[in-house]
Amino acid sequence: PELLDAWCKFVQVPRPDVSPEDRARLKQEVLERARSVAEATGGLLGIIGQVSRAEREVLARIESAFDETPES
């Protein structure tokens, strides 16, 4: 949880040198990779299982981190 907290805070910091398009692309790539990992770890050989509730919550948190601004 501490690493996820730190990463979420890091991604929320405004970066003027990163275009909105690059930020959107980063968000998409990070979420695709995270979903792939979550799907690969579920069920029997990753075929039958589904993404767990805990994994879905982490994915939602990662996604929302890109949309939030840091607290003052």
Short mmCIF file of N, CA, C and O in Angstrom, two decimals:
data_model
loop_
_atom_site.label_atom_id
_atom_site.label_comp_id
_atom_site.label_asym_id
_atom_site.label_seq_id
_atom_site.Cartn_x
_atom_site.Cartn_y
_atom_site.Cartn_z
N PRO A 1 0.81 -1.22 0.00
CA PRO A 1 0.00 0.00 0.00
C PRO A 1 0.84 1.27 0.00
O PRO A 1 0.45 2.25 -0.61
N GLU A 2 1.99 1.26 0.68
CA GLU A 2 2.81 2.47 0.73
C GLU A 2 3.36 2.82 -0.65
O GLU A 2 3.39 4.00 -1.01
N LEU A 3 3.78 1.82 -1.40
CA LEU A 3 4.31 2.08 -2.73
C LEU A 3 3.20 2.61 -3.64
O LEU A 3 3.42 3.56 -4.41
N LEU A 4 2.02 2.03 -3.55
CA LEU A 4 0.89 2.52 -4.35
C LEU A 4 0.53 3.94 -3.97
O LEU A 4 0.29 4.78 -4.84
N ASP A 5 0.53 4.25 -2.68
CA ASP A 5 0.26 5.62 -2.22
C ASP A 5 1.27 6.60 -2.82
O ASP A 5 0.91 7.65 -3.33
N ALA A 6 2.55 6.23 -2.74
CA ALA A 6 3.61 7.10 -3.26
C ALA A 6 3.47 7.28 -4.77
O ALA A 6 3.61 8.40 -5.28
N TRP A 7 3.17 6.20 -5.48
CA TRP A 7 3.04 6.29 -6.93
C TRP A 7 1.86 7.18 -7.30
O TRP A 7 1.95 8.01 -8.21
N CYS A 8 0.73 7.03 -6.60
CA CYS A 8 -0.44 7.85 -6.89
C CYS A 8 -0.15 9.33 -6.66
O CYS A 8 -0.54 10.18 -7.47
N LYS A 9 0.57 9.64 -5.60
CA LYS A 9 0.94 11.04 -5.35
C LYS A 9 1.87 11.56 -6.43
O LYS A 9 1.75 12.69 -6.89
N PHE A 10 2.80 10.72 -6.85
CA PHE A 10 3.76 11.11 -7.89
C PHE A 10 3.05 11.44 -9.20
O PHE A 10 3.33 12.46 -9.83
N VAL A 11 2.12 10.58 -9.62
CA VAL A 11 1.46 10.77 -10.91
C VAL A 11 0.52 11.97 -10.89
O VAL A 11 0.19 12.52 -11.94
N GLN A 12 0.11 12.41 -9.72
CA GLN A 12 -0.80 13.55 -9.61
C GLN A 12 -0.09 14.90 -9.74
O GLN A 12 -0.74 15.91 -9.99
N VAL A 13 1.21 14.93 -9.58
CA VAL A 13 1.94 16.19 -9.63
C VAL A 13 1.92 16.73 -11.06
O VAL A 13 2.29 16.03 -12.00
N PRO A 14 1.46 17.95 -11.23
CA PRO A 14 1.42 18.54 -12.58
C PRO A 14 2.83 18.64 -13.17
O PRO A 14 3.78 19.02 -12.48
N ARG A 15 2.94 18.27 -14.43
CA ARG A 15 4.23 18.32 -15.12
C ARG A 15 4.03 19.10 -16.42
O ARG A 15 3.47 18.56 -17.38
N PRO A 16 4.49 20.35 -16.45
CA PRO A 16 4.27 21.17 -17.64
C PRO A 16 4.97 20.65 -18.89
O PRO A 16 4.57 20.97 -20.01
N ASP A 17 5.99 19.81 -18.72
CA ASP A 17 6.72 19.29 -19.87
C ASP A 17 6.06 18.05 -20.48
O ASP A 17 6.52 17.53 -21.49
N VAL A 18 4.96 17.58 -19.88
CA VAL A 18 4.23 16.42 -20.40
C VAL A 18 2.90 16.91 -20.98
O VAL A 18 2.08 17.49 -20.29
N SER A 19 2.73 16.63 -22.26
CA SER A 19 1.51 17.07 -22.94
C SER A 19 0.32 16.25 -22.46
O SER A 19 0.47 15.12 -21.97
N PRO A 20 -0.89 16.79 -22.62
CA PRO A 20 -2.09 16.02 -22.27
C PRO A 20 -2.17 14.70 -23.04
O PRO A 20 -2.62 13.69 -22.50
N GLU A 21 -1.71 14.70 -24.27
CA GLU A 21 -1.73 13.49 -25.07
C GLU A 21 -0.78 12.44 -24.50
O GLU A 21 -1.11 11.25 -24.43
N ASP A 22 0.41 12.88 -24.09
CA ASP A 22 1.38 11.95 -23.50
C ASP A 22 0.88 11.41 -22.16
O ASP A 22 1.06 10.24 -21.85
N ARG A 23 0.24 12.27 -21.39
CA ARG A 23 -0.31 11.83 -20.10
C ARG A 23 -1.42 10.80 -20.32
O ARG A 23 -1.48 9.79 -19.63
N ALA A 24 -2.28 11.03 -21.31
CA ALA A 24 -3.35 10.08 -21.63
C ALA A 24 -2.77 8.75 -22.10
O ALA A 24 -3.25 7.67 -21.73
N ARG A 25 -1.72 8.82 -22.89
CA ARG A 25 -1.06 7.60 -23.38
C ARG A 25 -0.42 6.83 -22.22
O ARG A 25 -0.53 5.61 -22.14
N LEU A 26 0.22 7.55 -21.30
CA LEU A 26 0.81 6.91 -20.13
C LEU A 26 -0.27 6.22 -19.29
O LEU A 26 -0.11 5.08 -18.87
N LYS A 27 -1.37 6.91 -19.07
CA LYS A 27 -2.48 6.35 -18.31
C LYS A 27 -2.96 5.05 -18.96
O LYS A 27 -3.14 4.03 -18.29
N GLN A 28 -3.16 5.08 -20.27
CA GLN A 28 -3.64 3.91 -20.99
C GLN A 28 -2.65 2.75 -20.87
O GLN A 28 -3.04 1.62 -20.61
N GLU A 29 -1.37 3.03 -21.06
CA GLU A 29 -0.35 1.98 -21.01
C GLU A 29 -0.24 1.38 -19.61
O GLU A 29 -0.15 0.15 -19.47
N VAL A 30 -0.25 2.22 -18.59
CA VAL A 30 -0.15 1.72 -17.22
C VAL A 30 -1.35 0.85 -16.89
O VAL A 30 -1.20 -0.25 -16.33
N LEU A 31 -2.54 1.31 -17.24
CA LEU A 31 -3.74 0.54 -16.95
C LEU A 31 -3.79 -0.77 -17.73
O LEU A 31 -4.20 -1.81 -17.20
N GLU A 32 -3.37 -0.75 -18.98
CA GLU A 32 -3.35 -1.98 -19.77
C GLU A 32 -2.42 -3.01 -19.15
O GLU A 32 -2.76 -4.19 -19.05
N ARG A 33 -1.25 -2.57 -18.74
CA ARG A 33 -0.29 -3.49 -18.13
C ARG A 33 -0.77 -4.02 -16.78
O ARG A 33 -0.64 -5.20 -16.48
N ALA A 34 -1.34 -3.14 -15.99
CA ALA A 34 -1.85 -3.55 -14.68
C ALA A 34 -3.00 -4.54 -14.84
O ALA A 34 -3.08 -5.54 -14.12
N ARG A 35 -3.88 -4.28 -15.81
CA ARG A 35 -5.00 -5.21 -16.07
C ARG A 35 -4.47 -6.56 -16.55
O ARG A 35 -4.99 -7.61 -16.17
N SER A 36 -3.46 -6.54 -17.40
CA SER A 36 -2.88 -7.78 -17.90
C SER A 36 -2.32 -8.62 -16.76
O SER A 36 -2.51 -9.84 -16.72
N VAL A 37 -1.66 -7.98 -15.83
CA VAL A 37 -1.12 -8.70 -14.68
C VAL A 37 -2.26 -9.26 -13.84
O VAL A 37 -2.23 -10.43 -13.44
N ALA A 38 -3.27 -8.46 -13.57
CA ALA A 38 -4.40 -8.92 -12.77
C ALA A 38 -5.12 -10.09 -13.45
O ALA A 38 -5.48 -11.07 -12.78
N GLU A 39 -5.29 -10.02 -14.74
CA GLU A 39 -5.97 -11.10 -15.46
C GLU A 39 -5.12 -12.37 -15.51
O GLU A 39 -5.65 -13.48 -15.44
N ALA A 40 -3.82 -12.21 -15.61
CA ALA A 40 -2.92 -13.36 -15.70
C ALA A 40 -2.83 -14.12 -14.37
O ALA A 40 -2.54 -15.31 -14.37
N THR A 41 -3.07 -13.46 -13.28
CA THR A 41 -2.93 -14.10 -11.98
C THR A 41 -4.21 -14.75 -11.50
O THR A 41 -4.21 -15.45 -10.49
N GLY A 42 -5.30 -14.59 -12.20
CA GLY A 42 -6.58 -15.11 -11.75
C GLY A 42 -6.88 -16.51 -12.24
O GLY A 42 -6.55 -16.88 -13.36
N GLY A 43 -7.48 -17.32 -11.39
CA GLY A 43 -8.01 -18.61 -11.77
C GLY A 43 -6.99 -19.64 -12.21
O GLY A 43 -5.80 -19.48 -12.03
N LEU A 44 -7.50 -20.69 -12.81
CA LEU A 44 -6.69 -21.80 -13.27
C LEU A 44 -5.96 -21.41 -14.55
O LEU A 44 -6.56 -21.23 -15.60
N LEU A 45 -4.67 -21.24 -14.44
CA LEU A 45 -3.82 -20.87 -15.58
C LEU A 45 -4.28 -19.58 -16.26
O LEU A 45 -4.02 -19.35 -17.43
N GLY A 46 -4.99 -18.75 -15.49
CA GLY A 46 -5.46 -17.49 -16.05
C GLY A 46 -6.58 -17.65 -17.06
O GLY A 46 -6.95 -16.69 -17.73
N ILE A 47 -7.12 -18.87 -17.19
CA ILE A 47 -8.15 -19.13 -18.20
C ILE A 47 -9.55 -18.95 -17.61
O ILE A 47 -10.41 -18.31 -18.19
N ILE A 48 -9.78 -19.52 -16.45
CA ILE A 48 -11.12 -19.55 -15.87
C ILE A 48 -11.38 -18.37 -14.94
O ILE A 48 -12.47 -17.86 -14.88
N GLY A 49 -10.37 -17.96 -14.24
CA GLY A 49 -10.56 -16.97 -13.19
C GLY A 49 -10.85 -15.58 -13.69
O GLY A 49 -10.81 -15.29 -14.87
N GLN A 50 -11.20 -14.76 -12.74
CA GLN A 50 -11.49 -13.38 -13.03
C GLN A 50 -10.60 -12.50 -12.16
O GLN A 50 -9.97 -12.96 -11.23
N VAL A 51 -10.59 -11.23 -12.47
CA VAL A 51 -9.86 -10.26 -11.68
C VAL A 51 -10.56 -10.16 -10.33
O VAL A 51 -11.78 -10.00 -10.27
N SER A 52 -9.80 -10.27 -9.26
CA SER A 52 -10.39 -10.24 -7.92
C SER A 52 -10.89 -8.84 -7.57
O SER A 52 -10.53 -7.84 -8.21
N ARG A 53 -11.70 -8.79 -6.55
CA ARG A 53 -12.23 -7.50 -6.08
C ARG A 53 -11.09 -6.58 -5.66
O ARG A 53 -11.09 -5.39 -6.01
N ALA A 54 -10.13 -7.12 -4.93
CA ALA A 54 -8.99 -6.31 -4.48
C ALA A 54 -8.21 -5.75 -5.67
O ALA A 54 -7.79 -4.59 -5.66
N GLU A 55 -8.03 -6.58 -6.70
CA GLU A 55 -7.31 -6.12 -7.89
C GLU A 55 -8.11 -5.04 -8.62
O GLU A 55 -7.54 -4.05 -9.10
N ARG A 56 -9.43 -5.21 -8.69
CA ARG A 56 -10.27 -4.18 -9.33
C ARG A 56 -10.18 -2.86 -8.56
O ARG A 56 -10.16 -1.79 -9.17
N GLU A 57 -10.12 -2.95 -7.24
CA GLU A 57 -10.01 -1.73 -6.43
C GLU A 57 -8.68 -1.02 -6.70
O GLU A 57 -8.63 0.21 -6.79
N VAL A 58 -7.61 -1.78 -6.83
CA VAL A 58 -6.30 -1.18 -7.13
C VAL A 58 -6.31 -0.56 -8.52
O VAL A 58 -5.82 0.56 -8.71
N LEU A 59 -6.89 -1.26 -9.48
CA LEU A 59 -6.99 -0.70 -10.84
C LEU A 59 -7.77 0.61 -10.84
O LEU A 59 -7.38 1.57 -11.51
N ALA A 60 -8.86 0.65 -10.10
CA ALA A 60 -9.66 1.88 -10.02
C ALA A 60 -8.86 3.00 -9.36
O ALA A 60 -8.94 4.16 -9.78
N ARG A 61 -8.08 2.65 -8.36
CA ARG A 61 -7.27 3.66 -7.68
C ARG A 61 -6.19 4.21 -8.62
O ARG A 61 -5.92 5.41 -8.64
N ILE A 62 -5.57 3.34 -9.36
CA ILE A 62 -4.55 3.78 -10.33
C ILE A 62 -5.19 4.71 -11.36
O ILE A 62 -4.66 5.79 -11.66
N GLU A 63 -6.34 4.32 -11.87
CA GLU A 63 -7.03 5.14 -12.87
C GLU A 63 -7.40 6.50 -12.30
O GLU A 63 -7.19 7.54 -12.94
N SER A 64 -7.94 6.52 -11.10
CA SER A 64 -8.37 7.79 -10.51
C SER A 64 -7.17 8.69 -10.18
O SER A 64 -7.31 9.91 -10.17
N ALA A 65 -6.03 8.10 -9.92
CA ALA A 65 -4.84 8.91 -9.60
C ALA A 65 -4.47 9.83 -10.76
O ALA A 65 -4.00 10.95 -10.54
N PHE A 66 -4.71 9.38 -11.97
CA PHE A 66 -4.41 10.21 -13.13
C PHE A 66 -5.36 11.40 -13.25
O PHE A 66 -5.04 12.39 -13.89
N ASP A 67 -6.53 11.27 -12.65
CA ASP A 67 -7.55 12.32 -12.79
C ASP A 67 -7.60 13.28 -11.60
O ASP A 67 -8.30 14.29 -11.68
N GLU A 68 -6.92 12.94 -10.53
CA GLU A 68 -6.95 13.77 -9.34
C GLU A 68 -5.81 14.77 -9.32
O GLU A 68 -4.79 14.58 -9.99
N THR A 69 -5.97 15.79 -8.53
CA THR A 69 -4.89 16.74 -8.31
C THR A 69 -4.41 16.58 -6.88
O THR A 69 -5.18 16.18 -6.00
N PRO A 70 -3.14 16.87 -6.61
CA PRO A 70 -2.64 16.68 -5.26
C PRO A 70 -3.34 17.60 -4.26
O PRO A 70 -3.75 18.71 -4.60
N GLU A 71 -3.50 17.08 -3.06
CA GLU A 71 -4.11 17.87 -1.99
C GLU A 71 -3.14 18.93 -1.53
O GLU A 71 -1.94 18.73 -1.49
N SER A 72 -3.67 20.08 -1.18
CA SER A 72 -2.82 21.20 -0.74
C SER A 72 -2.41 20.99 0.70
O SER A 72 -3.10 20.45 1.50
#
